Amino acid sequence: MGNEALESRFMEARPLLRRLLAARLGSFEEAEDALQDLWLRVVALENADIAQAVPFFCRMATNLATDRRIAAARRGARDGAWEEVQPQSEEYADPERIATARNELARAQMLIAAMPDRMREAFTLFRFEEQPQRVIAERMGITVSAVEKLLRRAYHYLQENREAQGADHGRRCRHDDEGSGGA
């Protein structure tokens, strides 16, 4: 079948193909777009010898609809994933939130600075330098168990002092035993 005959058969089958695409894609607008793509593919077939043109066009339309649905699903998943990681309006920093966060950071830095030396060293290595407890133990010349105790006491110290500051209490927990020899 020549190219002109194939194009003529396509034009005859156009209403059928449009209905098929609309059923597969869910709208006549999408079907029209797909039909245009299908037409471009048919025109690109040069000297194709197709015995049964209408079933061939239907198969092409079905495949095209499937490709479009898959692409739309991927696009939707990609767009949905993108939207999920975008900050919500309440997550944007406003001047009040910035000031509050800076104040909290300054309080946390003061609490960490006020820790006994060994406790502060273990805490800093673990939380900020992300060192494993085994490495901290080797570096400080103590056991892993001692590092765990220092970290537990550091967290307890921060929690107690944070709560005390939040309630405007002047009380501060002292862990003087942390500053000496072993933990």
mmCIF file with all atom_site columns, C-alpha atoms in Angstrom:
data_model
loop_
_atom_site.group_PDB
_atom_site.id
_atom_site.type_symbol
_atom_site.label_atom_id
_atom_site.label_alt_id
_atom_site.label_comp_id
_atom_site.label_asym_id
_atom_site.label_entity_id
_atom_site.label_seq_id
_atom_site.pdbx_PDB_ins_code
_atom_site.Cartn_x
_atom_site.Cartn_y
_atom_site.Cartn_z
_atom_site.occupancy
_atom_site.B_iso_or_equiv
_atom_site.pdbx_formal_charge
_atom_site.auth_seq_id
_atom_site.auth_comp_id
_atom_site.auth_asym_id
_atom_site.auth_atom_id
_atom_site.pdbx_PDB_model_num
ATOM 1   C CA . MET A 1 1   ? 0.000   0.000  0.000  1.00 0.00 ? 1   MET A CA 1
ATOM 2   C CA . GLY A 1 2   ? 1.479   3.365  -1.005 1.00 0.00 ? 2   GLY A CA 1
ATOM 3   C CA . ASN A 1 3   ? 1.892   6.322  1.296  1.00 0.00 ? 3   ASN A CA 1
ATOM 4   C CA . GLU A 1 4   ? -1.073  8.203  -0.204 1.00 0.00 ? 4   GLU A CA 1
ATOM 5   C CA . ALA A 1 5   ? -3.340  5.163  0.154  1.00 0.00 ? 5   ALA A CA 1
ATOM 6   C CA . LEU A 1 6   ? -2.181  4.703  3.770  1.00 0.00 ? 6   LEU A CA 1
ATOM 7   C CA . GLU A 1 7   ? -2.904  8.356  4.542  1.00 0.00 ? 7   GLU A CA 1
ATOM 8   C CA . SER A 1 8   ? -6.323  8.027  2.935  1.00 0.00 ? 8   SER A CA 1
ATOM 9   C CA . ARG A 1 9   ? -7.122  4.955  5.053  1.00 0.00 ? 9   ARG A CA 1
ATOM 10  C CA . PHE A 1 10  ? -5.968  6.865  8.127  1.00 0.00 ? 10  PHE A CA 1
ATOM 11  C CA . MET A 1 11  ? -8.370  9.721  7.366  1.00 0.00 ? 11  MET A CA 1
ATOM 12  C CA . GLU A 1 12  ? -11.220 7.216  6.999  1.00 0.00 ? 12  GLU A CA 1
ATOM 13  C CA . ALA A 1 13  ? -10.338 5.604  10.320 1.00 0.00 ? 13  ALA A CA 1
ATOM 14  C CA . ARG A 1 14  ? -9.815  8.940  12.082 1.00 0.00 ? 14  ARG A CA 1
ATOM 15  C CA . PRO A 1 15  ? -13.208 9.009  13.935 1.00 0.00 ? 15  PRO A CA 1
ATOM 16  C CA . LEU A 1 16  ? -12.664 5.434  15.151 1.00 0.00 ? 16  LEU A CA 1
ATOM 17  C CA . LEU A 1 17  ? -9.112  6.235  16.268 1.00 0.00 ? 17  LEU A CA 1
ATOM 18  C CA . ARG A 1 18  ? -10.264 9.398  18.028 1.00 0.00 ? 18  ARG A CA 1
ATOM 19  C CA . ARG A 1 19  ? -12.867 7.444  20.020 1.00 0.00 ? 19  ARG A CA 1
ATOM 20  C CA . LEU A 1 20  ? -10.325 4.748  20.852 1.00 0.00 ? 20  LEU A CA 1
ATOM 21  C CA . LEU A 1 21  ? -7.793  7.323  22.056 1.00 0.00 ? 21  LEU A CA 1
ATOM 22  C CA . ALA A 1 22  ? -10.429 9.230  24.030 1.00 0.00 ? 22  ALA A CA 1
ATOM 23  C CA . ALA A 1 23  ? -11.437 6.020  25.787 1.00 0.00 ? 23  ALA A CA 1
ATOM 24  C CA . ARG A 1 24  ? -7.827  5.155  26.589 1.00 0.00 ? 24  ARG A CA 1
ATOM 25  C CA . LEU A 1 25  ? -6.717  8.659  27.584 1.00 0.00 ? 25  LEU A CA 1
ATOM 26  C CA . GLY A 1 26  ? -9.882  9.883  29.266 1.00 0.00 ? 26  GLY A CA 1
ATOM 27  C CA . SER A 1 27  ? -10.586 13.028 27.255 1.00 0.00 ? 27  SER A CA 1
ATOM 28  C CA . PHE A 1 28  ? -11.224 14.155 23.693 1.00 0.00 ? 28  PHE A CA 1
ATOM 29  C CA . GLU A 1 29  ? -8.627  16.934 24.019 1.00 0.00 ? 29  GLU A CA 1
ATOM 30  C CA . GLU A 1 30  ? -5.910  14.414 24.893 1.00 0.00 ? 30  GLU A CA 1
ATOM 31  C CA . ALA A 1 31  ? -7.222  12.197 22.092 1.00 0.00 ? 31  ALA A CA 1
ATOM 32  C CA . GLU A 1 32  ? -6.832  15.032 19.562 1.00 0.00 ? 32  GLU A CA 1
ATOM 33  C CA . ASP A 1 33  ? -3.225  15.617 20.627 1.00 0.00 ? 33  ASP A CA 1
ATOM 34  C CA . ALA A 1 34  ? -2.468  11.901 20.408 1.00 0.00 ? 34  ALA A CA 1
ATOM 35  C CA . LEU A 1 35  ? -4.207  11.697 17.038 1.00 0.00 ? 35  LEU A CA 1
ATOM 36  C CA . GLN A 1 36  ? -1.892  14.405 15.715 1.00 0.00 ? 36  GLN A CA 1
ATOM 37  C CA . ASP A 1 37  ? 1.125   12.441 16.979 1.00 0.00 ? 37  ASP A CA 1
ATOM 38  C CA . LEU A 1 38  ? -0.291  9.315  15.374 1.00 0.00 ? 38  LEU A CA 1
ATOM 39  C CA . TRP A 1 39  ? -0.758  11.146 12.070 1.00 0.00 ? 39  TRP A CA 1
ATOM 40  C CA . LEU A 1 40  ? 2.882   12.260 12.121 1.00 0.00 ? 40  LEU A CA 1
ATOM 41  C CA . ARG A 1 41  ? 3.962   8.664  12.661 1.00 0.00 ? 41  ARG A CA 1
ATOM 42  C CA . VAL A 1 42  ? 1.785   7.438  9.786  1.00 0.00 ? 42  VAL A CA 1
ATOM 43  C CA . VAL A 1 43  ? 3.133   10.116 7.444  1.00 0.00 ? 43  VAL A CA 1
ATOM 44  C CA . ALA A 1 44  ? 6.667   9.075  8.413  1.00 0.00 ? 44  ALA A CA 1
ATOM 45  C CA . LEU A 1 45  ? 5.994   5.523  7.217  1.00 0.00 ? 45  LEU A CA 1
ATOM 46  C CA . GLU A 1 46  ? 7.426   5.529  3.733  1.00 0.00 ? 46  GLU A CA 1
ATOM 47  C CA . ASN A 1 47  ? 6.490   2.761  1.369  1.00 0.00 ? 47  ASN A CA 1
ATOM 48  C CA . ALA A 1 48  ? 5.167   0.643  4.208  1.00 0.00 ? 48  ALA A CA 1
ATOM 49  C CA . ASP A 1 49  ? 3.450   -2.498 3.023  1.00 0.00 ? 49  ASP A CA 1
ATOM 50  C CA . ILE A 1 50  ? 0.535   -2.806 5.446  1.00 0.00 ? 50  ILE A CA 1
ATOM 51  C CA . ALA A 1 51  ? -2.177  -5.283 4.470  1.00 0.00 ? 51  ALA A CA 1
ATOM 52  C CA . GLN A 1 52  ? -4.706  -4.319 7.138  1.00 0.00 ? 52  GLN A CA 1
ATOM 53  C CA . ALA A 1 53  ? -4.304  -0.622 7.797  1.00 0.00 ? 53  ALA A CA 1
ATOM 54  C CA . VAL A 1 54  ? -7.147  -0.037 10.277 1.00 0.00 ? 54  VAL A CA 1
ATOM 55  C CA . PRO A 1 55  ? -6.051  -2.745 12.779 1.00 0.00 ? 55  PRO A CA 1
ATOM 56  C CA . PHE A 1 56  ? -2.489  -1.458 12.359 1.00 0.00 ? 56  PHE A CA 1
ATOM 57  C CA . PHE A 1 57  ? -3.631  2.101  13.173 1.00 0.00 ? 57  PHE A CA 1
ATOM 58  C CA . CYS A 1 58  ? -5.616  0.827  16.173 1.00 0.00 ? 58  CYS A CA 1
ATOM 59  C CA . ARG A 1 59  ? -2.535  -0.976 17.487 1.00 0.00 ? 59  ARG A CA 1
ATOM 60  C CA . MET A 1 60  ? -0.454  2.180  16.954 1.00 0.00 ? 60  MET A CA 1
ATOM 61  C CA . ALA A 1 61  ? -3.100  4.260  18.775 1.00 0.00 ? 61  ALA A CA 1
ATOM 62  C CA . THR A 1 62  ? -3.255  1.800  21.679 1.00 0.00 ? 62  THR A CA 1
ATOM 63  C CA . ASN A 1 63  ? 0.533   1.808  22.030 1.00 0.00 ? 63  ASN A CA 1
ATOM 64  C CA . LEU A 1 64  ? 0.636   5.588  21.843 1.00 0.00 ? 64  LEU A CA 1
ATOM 65  C CA . ALA A 1 65  ? -2.073  5.892  24.512 1.00 0.00 ? 65  ALA A CA 1
ATOM 66  C CA . THR A 1 66  ? -0.162  3.488  26.765 1.00 0.00 ? 66  THR A CA 1
ATOM 67  C CA . ASP A 1 67  ? 3.049   5.482  26.279 1.00 0.00 ? 67  ASP A CA 1
ATOM 68  C CA . ARG A 1 68  ? 1.233   8.714  27.109 1.00 0.00 ? 68  ARG A CA 1
ATOM 69  C CA . ARG A 1 69  ? -0.361  7.235  30.253 1.00 0.00 ? 69  ARG A CA 1
ATOM 70  C CA . ILE A 1 70  ? 3.005   5.949  31.449 1.00 0.00 ? 70  ILE A CA 1
ATOM 71  C CA . ALA A 1 71  ? 4.627   9.320  30.756 1.00 0.00 ? 71  ALA A CA 1
ATOM 72  C CA . ALA A 1 72  ? 1.798   11.125 32.567 1.00 0.00 ? 72  ALA A CA 1
ATOM 73  C CA . ALA A 1 73  ? 2.140   8.813  35.577 1.00 0.00 ? 73  ALA A CA 1
ATOM 74  C CA . ARG A 1 74  ? 5.885   9.410  35.708 1.00 0.00 ? 74  ARG A CA 1
ATOM 75  C CA . ARG A 1 75  ? 5.385   13.132 35.324 1.00 0.00 ? 75  ARG A CA 1
ATOM 76  C CA . GLY A 1 76  ? 2.794   13.091 38.102 1.00 0.00 ? 76  GLY A CA 1
ATOM 77  C CA . ALA A 1 77  ? 5.073   11.091 40.398 1.00 0.00 ? 77  ALA A CA 1
ATOM 78  C CA . ARG A 1 78  ? 8.009   13.394 39.661 1.00 0.00 ? 78  ARG A CA 1
ATOM 79  C CA . ASP A 1 79  ? 5.941   16.524 40.188 1.00 0.00 ? 79  ASP A CA 1
ATOM 80  C CA . GLY A 1 80  ? 4.387   15.079 43.332 1.00 0.00 ? 80  GLY A CA 1
ATOM 81  C CA . ALA A 1 81  ? 7.805   14.198 44.732 1.00 0.00 ? 81  ALA A CA 1
ATOM 82  C CA . TRP A 1 82  ? 9.026   17.704 43.923 1.00 0.00 ? 82  TRP A CA 1
ATOM 83  C CA . GLU A 1 83  ? 6.043   19.301 45.628 1.00 0.00 ? 83  GLU A CA 1
ATOM 84  C CA . GLU A 1 84  ? 6.513   17.128 48.723 1.00 0.00 ? 84  GLU A CA 1
ATOM 85  C CA . VAL A 1 85  ? 10.020  18.468 49.339 1.00 0.00 ? 85  VAL A CA 1
ATOM 86  C CA . GLN A 1 86  ? 9.113   22.095 48.780 1.00 0.00 ? 86  GLN A CA 1
ATOM 87  C CA . PRO A 1 87  ? 8.839   24.115 51.973 1.00 0.00 ? 87  PRO A CA 1
ATOM 88  C CA . GLN A 1 88  ? 5.361   25.043 53.107 1.00 0.00 ? 88  GLN A CA 1
ATOM 89  C CA . SER A 1 89  ? 4.566   28.673 53.823 1.00 0.00 ? 89  SER A CA 1
ATOM 90  C CA . GLU A 1 90  ? 4.819   28.074 57.568 1.00 0.00 ? 90  GLU A CA 1
ATOM 91  C CA . GLU A 1 91  ? 8.343   26.720 57.059 1.00 0.00 ? 91  GLU A CA 1
ATOM 92  C CA . TYR A 1 92  ? 9.690   29.946 55.607 1.00 0.00 ? 92  TYR A CA 1
ATOM 93  C CA . ALA A 1 93  ? 11.677  31.947 58.074 1.00 0.00 ? 93  ALA A CA 1
ATOM 94  C CA . ASP A 1 94  ? 10.099  35.172 59.185 1.00 0.00 ? 94  ASP A CA 1
ATOM 95  C CA . PRO A 1 95  ? 11.901  37.734 61.368 1.00 0.00 ? 95  PRO A CA 1
ATOM 96  C CA . GLU A 1 96  ? 10.332  36.421 64.569 1.00 0.00 ? 96  GLU A CA 1
ATOM 97  C CA . ARG A 1 97  ? 11.279  32.823 63.813 1.00 0.00 ? 97  ARG A CA 1
ATOM 98  C CA . ILE A 1 98  ? 14.802  33.845 62.864 1.00 0.00 ? 98  ILE A CA 1
ATOM 99  C CA . ALA A 1 99  ? 15.230  35.766 66.127 1.00 0.00 ? 99  ALA A CA 1
ATOM 100 C CA . THR A 1 100 ? 13.817  32.872 68.148 1.00 0.00 ? 100 THR A CA 1
ATOM 101 C CA . ALA A 1 101 ? 16.073  30.360 66.413 1.00 0.00 ? 101 ALA A CA 1
ATOM 102 C CA . ARG A 1 102 ? 19.145  32.530 66.951 1.00 0.00 ? 102 ARG A CA 1
ATOM 103 C CA . ASN A 1 103 ? 18.250  32.910 70.603 1.00 0.00 ? 103 ASN A CA 1
ATOM 104 C CA . GLU A 1 104 ? 17.826  29.138 70.997 1.00 0.00 ? 104 GLU A CA 1
ATOM 105 C CA . LEU A 1 105 ? 21.125  28.516 69.220 1.00 0.00 ? 105 LEU A CA 1
ATOM 106 C CA . ALA A 1 106 ? 22.936  30.967 71.505 1.00 0.00 ? 106 ALA A CA 1
ATOM 107 C CA . ARG A 1 107 ? 21.411  29.255 74.573 1.00 0.00 ? 107 ARG A CA 1
ATOM 108 C CA . ALA A 1 108 ? 22.446  25.833 73.281 1.00 0.00 ? 108 ALA A CA 1
ATOM 109 C CA . GLN A 1 109 ? 25.981  27.055 72.605 1.00 0.00 ? 109 GLN A CA 1
ATOM 110 C CA . MET A 1 110 ? 26.171  28.504 76.130 1.00 0.00 ? 110 MET A CA 1
ATOM 111 C CA . LEU A 1 111 ? 24.945  25.235 77.637 1.00 0.00 ? 111 LEU A CA 1
ATOM 112 C CA . ILE A 1 112 ? 27.481  23.217 75.672 1.00 0.00 ? 112 ILE A CA 1
ATOM 113 C CA . ALA A 1 113 ? 30.275  25.629 76.621 1.00 0.00 ? 113 ALA A CA 1
ATOM 114 C CA . ALA A 1 114 ? 29.292  25.308 80.299 1.00 0.00 ? 114 ALA A CA 1
ATOM 115 C CA . MET A 1 115 ? 29.573  21.514 80.252 1.00 0.00 ? 115 MET A CA 1
ATOM 116 C CA . PRO A 1 116 ? 32.498  19.878 82.020 1.00 0.00 ? 116 PRO A CA 1
ATOM 117 C CA . ASP A 1 117 ? 35.435  19.463 79.626 1.00 0.00 ? 117 ASP A CA 1
ATOM 118 C CA . ARG A 1 118 ? 35.292  15.691 79.089 1.00 0.00 ? 118 ARG A CA 1
ATOM 119 C CA . MET A 1 119 ? 31.519  15.716 78.669 1.00 0.00 ? 119 MET A CA 1
ATOM 120 C CA . ARG A 1 120 ? 31.731  18.612 76.179 1.00 0.00 ? 120 ARG A CA 1
ATOM 121 C CA . GLU A 1 121 ? 34.527  16.886 74.236 1.00 0.00 ? 121 GLU A CA 1
ATOM 122 C CA . ALA A 1 122 ? 32.619  13.594 73.935 1.00 0.00 ? 122 ALA A CA 1
ATOM 123 C CA . PHE A 1 123 ? 29.386  15.391 73.029 1.00 0.00 ? 123 PHE A CA 1
ATOM 124 C CA . THR A 1 124 ? 31.064  17.613 70.424 1.00 0.00 ? 124 THR A CA 1
ATOM 125 C CA . LEU A 1 125 ? 32.906  14.726 68.803 1.00 0.00 ? 125 LEU A CA 1
ATOM 126 C CA . PHE A 1 126 ? 29.764  12.629 68.658 1.00 0.00 ? 126 PHE A CA 1
ATOM 127 C CA . ARG A 1 127 ? 27.130  15.193 67.651 1.00 0.00 ? 127 ARG A CA 1
ATOM 128 C CA . PHE A 1 128 ? 29.029  17.712 65.562 1.00 0.00 ? 128 PHE A CA 1
ATOM 129 C CA . GLU A 1 129 ? 31.994  15.807 64.191 1.00 0.00 ? 129 GLU A CA 1
ATOM 130 C CA . GLU A 1 130 ? 29.893  12.628 63.848 1.00 0.00 ? 130 GLU A CA 1
ATOM 131 C CA . GLN A 1 131 ? 32.607  10.396 65.247 1.00 0.00 ? 131 GLN A CA 1
ATOM 132 C CA . PRO A 1 132 ? 31.676  6.848  66.283 1.00 0.00 ? 132 PRO A CA 1
ATOM 133 C CA . GLN A 1 133 ? 31.742  6.178  70.009 1.00 0.00 ? 133 GLN A CA 1
ATOM 134 C CA . ARG A 1 134 ? 34.610  3.692  69.561 1.00 0.00 ? 134 ARG A CA 1
ATOM 135 C CA . VAL A 1 135 ? 36.773  6.391  67.948 1.00 0.00 ? 135 VAL A CA 1
ATOM 136 C CA . ILE A 1 136 ? 35.856  8.869  70.699 1.00 0.00 ? 136 ILE A CA 1
ATOM 137 C CA . ALA A 1 137 ? 36.827  6.303  73.348 1.00 0.00 ? 137 ALA A CA 1
ATOM 138 C CA . GLU A 1 138 ? 40.211  5.715  71.710 1.00 0.00 ? 138 GLU A CA 1
ATOM 139 C CA . ARG A 1 139 ? 40.845  9.426  71.284 1.00 0.00 ? 139 ARG A CA 1
ATOM 140 C CA . MET A 1 140 ? 39.930  10.228 74.895 1.00 0.00 ? 140 MET A CA 1
ATOM 141 C CA . GLY A 1 141 ? 41.662  7.137  76.322 1.00 0.00 ? 141 GLY A CA 1
ATOM 142 C CA . ILE A 1 142 ? 38.485  5.744  77.916 1.00 0.00 ? 142 ILE A CA 1
ATOM 143 C CA . THR A 1 143 ? 36.127  2.854  77.289 1.00 0.00 ? 143 THR A CA 1
ATOM 144 C CA . VAL A 1 144 ? 33.122  2.924  74.964 1.00 0.00 ? 144 VAL A CA 1
ATOM 145 C CA . SER A 1 145 ? 30.947  2.463  78.043 1.00 0.00 ? 145 SER A CA 1
ATOM 146 C CA . ALA A 1 146 ? 32.465  5.605  79.562 1.00 0.00 ? 146 ALA A CA 1
ATOM 147 C CA . VAL A 1 147 ? 31.703  7.507  76.329 1.00 0.00 ? 147 VAL A CA 1
ATOM 148 C CA . GLU A 1 148 ? 28.098  6.296  76.483 1.00 0.00 ? 148 GLU A CA 1
ATOM 149 C CA . LYS A 1 149 ? 27.844  7.535  80.066 1.00 0.00 ? 149 LYS A CA 1
ATOM 150 C CA . LEU A 1 150 ? 29.321  10.914 79.148 1.00 0.00 ? 150 LEU A CA 1
ATOM 151 C CA . LEU A 1 151 ? 26.857  11.287 76.281 1.00 0.00 ? 151 LEU A CA 1
ATOM 152 C CA . ARG A 1 152 ? 23.922  10.223 78.430 1.00 0.00 ? 152 ARG A CA 1
ATOM 153 C CA . ARG A 1 153 ? 24.935  12.762 81.074 1.00 0.00 ? 153 ARG A CA 1
ATOM 154 C CA . ALA A 1 154 ? 25.426  15.432 78.403 1.00 0.00 ? 154 ALA A CA 1
ATOM 155 C CA . TYR A 1 155 ? 21.921  14.904 77.043 1.00 0.00 ? 155 TYR A CA 1
ATOM 156 C CA . HIS A 1 156 ? 20.511  14.895 80.553 1.00 0.00 ? 156 HIS A CA 1
ATOM 157 C CA . TYR A 1 157 ? 22.438  18.083 81.361 1.00 0.00 ? 157 TYR A CA 1
ATOM 158 C CA . LEU A 1 158 ? 21.163  19.826 78.219 1.00 0.00 ? 158 LEU A CA 1
ATOM 159 C CA . GLN A 1 159 ? 17.584  18.739 78.822 1.00 0.00 ? 159 GLN A CA 1
ATOM 160 C CA . GLU A 1 160 ? 17.537  19.836 82.474 1.00 0.00 ? 160 GLU A CA 1
ATOM 161 C CA . ASN A 1 161 ? 19.152  23.168 81.775 1.00 0.00 ? 161 ASN A CA 1
ATOM 162 C CA . ARG A 1 162 ? 17.004  23.830 78.727 1.00 0.00 ? 162 ARG A CA 1
ATOM 163 C CA . GLU A 1 163 ? 13.858  23.190 80.753 1.00 0.00 ? 163 GLU A CA 1
ATOM 164 C CA . ALA A 1 164 ? 15.191  25.344 83.605 1.00 0.00 ? 164 ALA A CA 1
ATOM 165 C CA . GLN A 1 165 ? 15.943  28.227 81.220 1.00 0.00 ? 165 GLN A CA 1
ATOM 166 C CA . GLY A 1 166 ? 12.603  27.817 79.492 1.00 0.00 ? 166 GLY A CA 1
ATOM 167 C CA . ALA A 1 167 ? 10.840  28.174 82.847 1.00 0.00 ? 167 ALA A CA 1
ATOM 168 C CA . ASP A 1 168 ? 13.074  31.163 83.691 1.00 0.00 ? 168 ASP A CA 1
ATOM 169 C CA . HIS A 1 169 ? 14.625  29.322 86.593 1.00 0.00 ? 169 HIS A CA 1
ATOM 170 C CA . GLY A 1 170 ? 18.123  30.282 87.610 1.00 0.00 ? 170 GLY A CA 1
ATOM 171 C CA . ARG A 1 171 ? 18.917  26.693 88.625 1.00 0.00 ? 171 ARG A CA 1
ATOM 172 C CA . ARG A 1 172 ? 21.677  24.995 86.679 1.00 0.00 ? 172 ARG A CA 1
ATOM 173 C CA . CYS A 1 173 ? 22.705  21.385 87.063 1.00 0.00 ? 173 CYS A CA 1
ATOM 174 C CA . ARG A 1 174 ? 26.360  20.878 87.808 1.00 0.00 ? 174 ARG A CA 1
ATOM 175 C CA . HIS A 1 175 ? 28.120  17.683 86.925 1.00 0.00 ? 175 HIS A CA 1
ATOM 176 C CA . ASP A 1 176 ? 31.480  18.422 88.476 1.00 0.00 ? 176 ASP A CA 1
ATOM 177 C CA . ASP A 1 177 ? 32.366  14.747 88.644 1.00 0.00 ? 177 ASP A CA 1
ATOM 178 C CA . GLU A 1 178 ? 32.592  14.775 84.818 1.00 0.00 ? 178 GLU A CA 1
ATOM 179 C CA . GLY A 1 179 ? 35.548  17.111 84.786 1.00 0.00 ? 179 GLY A CA 1
ATOM 180 C CA . SER A 1 180 ? 37.850  14.831 86.710 1.00 0.00 ? 180 SER A CA 1
ATOM 181 C CA . GLY A 1 181 ? 39.751  11.694 85.650 1.00 0.00 ? 181 GLY A CA 1
ATOM 182 C CA . GLY A 1 182 ? 37.413  8.916  84.487 1.00 0.00 ? 182 GLY A CA 1
ATOM 183 C CA . ALA A 1 183 ? 33.783  8.897  83.648 1.00 0.00 ? 183 ALA A CA 1
#
